Amino acid sequence: MTDFQLRNPLGRQHRSYTNAVLAHFALRAAAACTVAIGIAVLLGVAWPTGVAGAWLRLASLSVGAIAILFVALSHVRRHSRTLDGWLDLAEQRFPELRSWLRNALELERASTTPDAPVTSNELAAAVVAEGAR
């Protein structure tokens, strides 16, 4: 086939996208937890209710933090994509890609798999080169 493999750089870009989604929602969740902690502290300063009130604020803060975590996880699941889903997103954003990437990946995979149907190495190389371009 060719010296250039398309799956490796696309895999790295997909991992970067996934890491960016995780970082985005983790930071949003951390910011929301920080606000919740600030509110709990301000309530304790404004209305000192003793030990029972402190335990109630701690329990409320714990429940709120768990709720924030679940919301963040649901956002991550909703915005995460498999490699194929990510390729669909790229093809929607850049219509000139059409199905070059997907065809190039399929031909690249077929040319490296021993039991795959016979594929023209020249055709596979041309499609991979066009998809990479």
PDB file of C-alpha atoms in Angstrom:
ATOM      1  CA  MET A   1       0.000   0.000   0.000  1.00  0.00           C
ATOM      2  CA  THR A   2       1.371   3.461   0.806  1.00  0.00           C
ATOM      3  CA  ASP A   3       3.778   4.622   3.449  1.00  0.00           C
ATOM      4  CA  PHE A   4       1.162   7.026   4.740  1.00  0.00           C
ATOM      5  CA  GLN A   5      -1.618   5.577   6.862  1.00  0.00           C
ATOM      6  CA  LEU A   6      -4.731   7.664   7.298  1.00  0.00           C
ATOM      7  CA  ARG A   7      -6.115   5.843  10.351  1.00  0.00           C
ATOM      8  CA  ASN A   8      -3.327   7.019  12.679  1.00  0.00           C
ATOM      9  CA  PRO A   9      -3.723  10.796  12.209  1.00  0.00           C
ATOM     10  CA  LEU A  10      -7.519  10.509  12.158  1.00  0.00           C
ATOM     11  CA  GLY A  11      -7.396   8.443  15.338  1.00  0.00           C
ATOM     12  CA  ARG A  12      -5.248  11.097  17.002  1.00  0.00           C
ATOM     13  CA  GLN A  13      -7.658  13.844  15.938  1.00  0.00           C
ATOM     14  CA  HIS A  14     -10.606  11.822  17.203  1.00  0.00           C
ATOM     15  CA  ARG A  15      -8.882  11.277  20.575  1.00  0.00           C
ATOM     16  CA  SER A  16      -8.148  15.018  20.747  1.00  0.00           C
ATOM     17  CA  TYR A  17     -11.816  15.768  20.095  1.00  0.00           C
ATOM     18  CA  THR A  18     -12.899  13.272  22.780  1.00  0.00           C
ATOM     19  CA  ASN A  19     -10.410  14.717  25.283  1.00  0.00           C
ATOM     20  CA  ALA A  20     -11.642  18.237  24.521  1.00  0.00           C
ATOM     21  CA  VAL A  21     -15.252  17.182  25.169  1.00  0.00           C
ATOM     22  CA  LEU A  22     -14.225  15.552  28.468  1.00  0.00           C
ATOM     23  CA  ALA A  23     -12.189  18.576  29.553  1.00  0.00           C
ATOM     24  CA  HIS A  24     -14.965  21.006  28.623  1.00  0.00           C
ATOM     25  CA  PHE A  25     -17.635  19.305  30.693  1.00  0.00           C
ATOM     26  CA  ALA A  26     -15.272  18.426  33.553  1.00  0.00           C
ATOM     27  CA  LEU A  27     -14.334  22.092  33.885  1.00  0.00           C
ATOM     28  CA  ARG A  28     -17.981  23.145  33.744  1.00  0.00           C
ATOM     29  CA  ALA A  29     -18.820  20.607  36.459  1.00  0.00           C
ATOM     30  CA  ALA A  30     -15.897  21.790  38.596  1.00  0.00           C
ATOM     31  CA  ALA A  31     -17.055  25.389  38.231  1.00  0.00           C
ATOM     32  CA  ALA A  32     -20.603  24.433  39.237  1.00  0.00           C
ATOM     33  CA  CYS A  33     -19.284  22.529  42.282  1.00  0.00           C
ATOM     34  CA  THR A  34     -17.175  25.556  43.228  1.00  0.00           C
ATOM     35  CA  VAL A  35     -20.261  27.776  43.100  1.00  0.00           C
ATOM     36  CA  ALA A  36     -22.188  25.251  45.219  1.00  0.00           C
ATOM     37  CA  ILE A  37     -19.387  25.220  47.814  1.00  0.00           C
ATOM     38  CA  GLY A  38     -19.358  29.018  47.860  1.00  0.00           C
ATOM     39  CA  ILE A  39     -23.112  29.124  48.418  1.00  0.00           C
ATOM     40  CA  ALA A  40     -22.858  26.587  51.251  1.00  0.00           C
ATOM     41  CA  VAL A  41     -20.110  28.631  52.935  1.00  0.00           C
ATOM     42  CA  LEU A  42     -22.024  31.894  52.523  1.00  0.00           C
ATOM     43  CA  LEU A  43     -25.158  30.317  53.974  1.00  0.00           C
ATOM     44  CA  GLY A  44     -23.124  29.111  56.976  1.00  0.00           C
ATOM     45  CA  VAL A  45     -21.727  32.605  57.510  1.00  0.00           C
ATOM     46  CA  ALA A  46     -25.062  34.391  57.024  1.00  0.00           C
ATOM     47  CA  TRP A  47     -27.110  32.010  59.212  1.00  0.00           C
ATOM     48  CA  PRO A  48     -24.938  30.166  61.716  1.00  0.00           C
ATOM     49  CA  THR A  49     -27.154  27.216  62.625  1.00  0.00           C
ATOM     50  CA  GLY A  50     -24.652  25.183  64.569  1.00  0.00           C
ATOM     51  CA  VAL A  51     -23.586  21.614  63.996  1.00  0.00           C
ATOM     52  CA  ALA A  52     -26.975  20.373  62.721  1.00  0.00           C
ATOM     53  CA  GLY A  53     -27.115  23.124  60.098  1.00  0.00           C
ATOM     54  CA  ALA A  54     -23.536  22.399  59.031  1.00  0.00           C
ATOM     55  CA  TRP A  55     -24.365  18.715  58.520  1.00  0.00           C
ATOM     56  CA  LEU A  56     -27.464  19.687  56.543  1.00  0.00           C
ATOM     57  CA  ARG A  57     -25.421  22.002  54.305  1.00  0.00           C
ATOM     58  CA  LEU A  58     -22.813  19.263  53.818  1.00  0.00           C
ATOM     59  CA  ALA A  59     -25.485  16.720  52.878  1.00  0.00           C
ATOM     60  CA  SER A  60     -27.106  19.207  50.484  1.00  0.00           C
ATOM     61  CA  LEU A  61     -23.732  20.008  48.961  1.00  0.00           C
ATOM     62  CA  SER A  62     -22.988  16.295  48.482  1.00  0.00           C
ATOM     63  CA  VAL A  63     -26.321  15.677  46.767  1.00  0.00           C
ATOM     64  CA  GLY A  64     -25.792  18.751  44.583  1.00  0.00           C
ATOM     65  CA  ALA A  65     -22.275  17.657  43.608  1.00  0.00           C
ATOM     66  CA  ILE A  66     -23.529  14.188  42.658  1.00  0.00           C
ATOM     67  CA  ALA A  67     -26.308  15.757  40.586  1.00  0.00           C
ATOM     68  CA  ILE A  68     -23.773  18.004  38.850  1.00  0.00           C
ATOM     69  CA  LEU A  69     -21.607  14.958  38.125  1.00  0.00           C
ATOM     70  CA  PHE A  70     -24.502  13.066  36.550  1.00  0.00           C
ATOM     71  CA  VAL A  71     -25.467  16.068  34.420  1.00  0.00           C
ATOM     72  CA  ALA A  72     -21.859  16.440  33.252  1.00  0.00           C
ATOM     73  CA  LEU A  73     -21.649  12.727  32.407  1.00  0.00           C
ATOM     74  CA  SER A  74     -24.881  12.910  30.415  1.00  0.00           C
ATOM     75  CA  HIS A  75     -23.489  15.877  28.447  1.00  0.00           C
ATOM     76  CA  VAL A  76     -20.262  13.970  27.763  1.00  0.00           C
ATOM     77  CA  ARG A  77     -22.218  10.946  26.519  1.00  0.00           C
ATOM     78  CA  ARG A  78     -24.400  13.157  24.319  1.00  0.00           C
ATOM     79  CA  HIS A  79     -21.452  15.009  22.749  1.00  0.00           C
ATOM     80  CA  SER A  80     -19.007  12.112  22.434  1.00  0.00           C
ATOM     81  CA  ARG A  81     -18.722  10.437  19.066  1.00  0.00           C
ATOM     82  CA  THR A  82     -17.302   7.176  17.805  1.00  0.00           C
ATOM     83  CA  LEU A  83     -14.729   7.459  15.048  1.00  0.00           C
ATOM     84  CA  ASP A  84     -17.462   6.906  12.448  1.00  0.00           C
ATOM     85  CA  GLY A  85     -19.689   9.510  14.082  1.00  0.00           C
ATOM     86  CA  TRP A  86     -16.791  11.926  14.207  1.00  0.00           C
ATOM     87  CA  LEU A  87     -16.129  11.315  10.502  1.00  0.00           C
ATOM     88  CA  ASP A  88     -19.813  12.038   9.789  1.00  0.00           C
ATOM     89  CA  LEU A  89     -19.455  15.291  11.709  1.00  0.00           C
ATOM     90  CA  ALA A  90     -16.342  16.196   9.694  1.00  0.00           C
ATOM     91  CA  GLU A  91     -18.100  15.385   6.420  1.00  0.00           C
ATOM     92  CA  GLN A  92     -21.059  17.590   7.431  1.00  0.00           C
ATOM     93  CA  ARG A  93     -18.762  20.457   8.353  1.00  0.00           C
ATOM     94  CA  PHE A  94     -16.572  20.065   5.252  1.00  0.00           C
ATOM     95  CA  PRO A  95     -18.830  18.914   2.379  1.00  0.00           C
ATOM     96  CA  GLU A  96     -15.883  18.661  -0.024  1.00  0.00           C
ATOM     97  CA  LEU A  97     -14.729  15.582   1.926  1.00  0.00           C
ATOM     98  CA  ARG A  98     -17.844  13.694   0.842  1.00  0.00           C
ATOM     99  CA  SER A  99     -17.019  10.086   1.592  1.00  0.00           C
ATOM    100  CA  TRP A 100     -13.295  10.282   0.808  1.00  0.00           C
ATOM    101  CA  LEU A 101     -12.249   9.646   4.392  1.00  0.00           C
ATOM    102  CA  ARG A 102     -14.543   6.702   4.977  1.00  0.00           C
ATOM    103  CA  ASN A 103     -13.673   5.083   1.627  1.00  0.00           C
ATOM    104  CA  ALA A 104      -9.970   5.643   2.233  1.00  0.00           C
ATOM    105  CA  LEU A 105     -10.191   4.038   5.674  1.00  0.00           C
ATOM    106  CA  GLU A 106     -12.106   1.050   4.314  1.00  0.00           C
ATOM    107  CA  LEU A 107      -9.607   0.536   1.492  1.00  0.00           C
ATOM    108  CA  GLU A 108      -6.693   0.991   3.881  1.00  0.00           C
ATOM    109  CA  ARG A 109      -8.179  -1.594   6.235  1.00  0.00           C
ATOM    110  CA  ALA A 110      -8.878  -3.996   3.351  1.00  0.00           C
ATOM    111  CA  SER A 111      -5.333  -3.707   2.029  1.00  0.00           C
ATOM    112  CA  THR A 112      -3.829  -4.592   5.420  1.00  0.00           C
ATOM    113  CA  THR A 113      -6.202  -7.465   6.204  1.00  0.00           C
ATOM    114  CA  PRO A 114      -4.964 -10.791   4.817  1.00  0.00           C
ATOM    115  CA  ASP A 115      -8.407 -12.368   4.274  1.00  0.00           C
ATOM    116  CA  ALA A 116      -9.985  -9.244   2.752  1.00  0.00           C
ATOM    117  CA  PRO A 117     -11.311  -9.295  -0.805  1.00  0.00           C
ATOM    118  CA  VAL A 118      -8.766  -8.453  -3.485  1.00  0.00           C
ATOM    119  CA  THR A 119      -8.318  -4.712  -3.761  1.00  0.00           C
ATOM    120  CA  SER A 120      -6.205  -2.826  -6.231  1.00  0.00           C
ATOM    121  CA  ASN A 121      -3.251  -1.392  -4.330  1.00  0.00           C
ATOM    122  CA  GLU A 122      -3.069   1.485  -6.811  1.00  0.00           C
ATOM    123  CA  LEU A 123      -6.750   2.337  -6.266  1.00  0.00           C
ATOM    124  CA  ALA A 124      -6.357   2.086  -2.495  1.00  0.00           C
ATOM    125  CA  ALA A 125      -3.258   4.275  -2.585  1.00  0.00           C
ATOM    126  CA  ALA A 126      -4.999   6.887  -4.730  1.00  0.00           C
ATOM    127  CA  VAL A 127      -8.064   7.038  -2.486  1.00  0.00           C
ATOM    128  CA  VAL A 128      -5.954   7.222   0.687  1.00  0.00           C
ATOM    129  CA  ALA A 129      -3.819   9.985  -0.837  1.00  0.00           C
ATOM    130  CA  GLU A 130      -6.939  11.937  -1.881  1.00  0.00           C
ATOM    131  CA  GLY A 131      -8.519  11.467   1.537  1.00  0.00           C
ATOM    132  CA  ALA A 132      -5.326  12.608   3.244  1.00  0.00           C
ATOM    133  CA  ARG A 133      -5.125  15.662   0.988  1.00  0.00           C
TER     134      ARG A 133
END
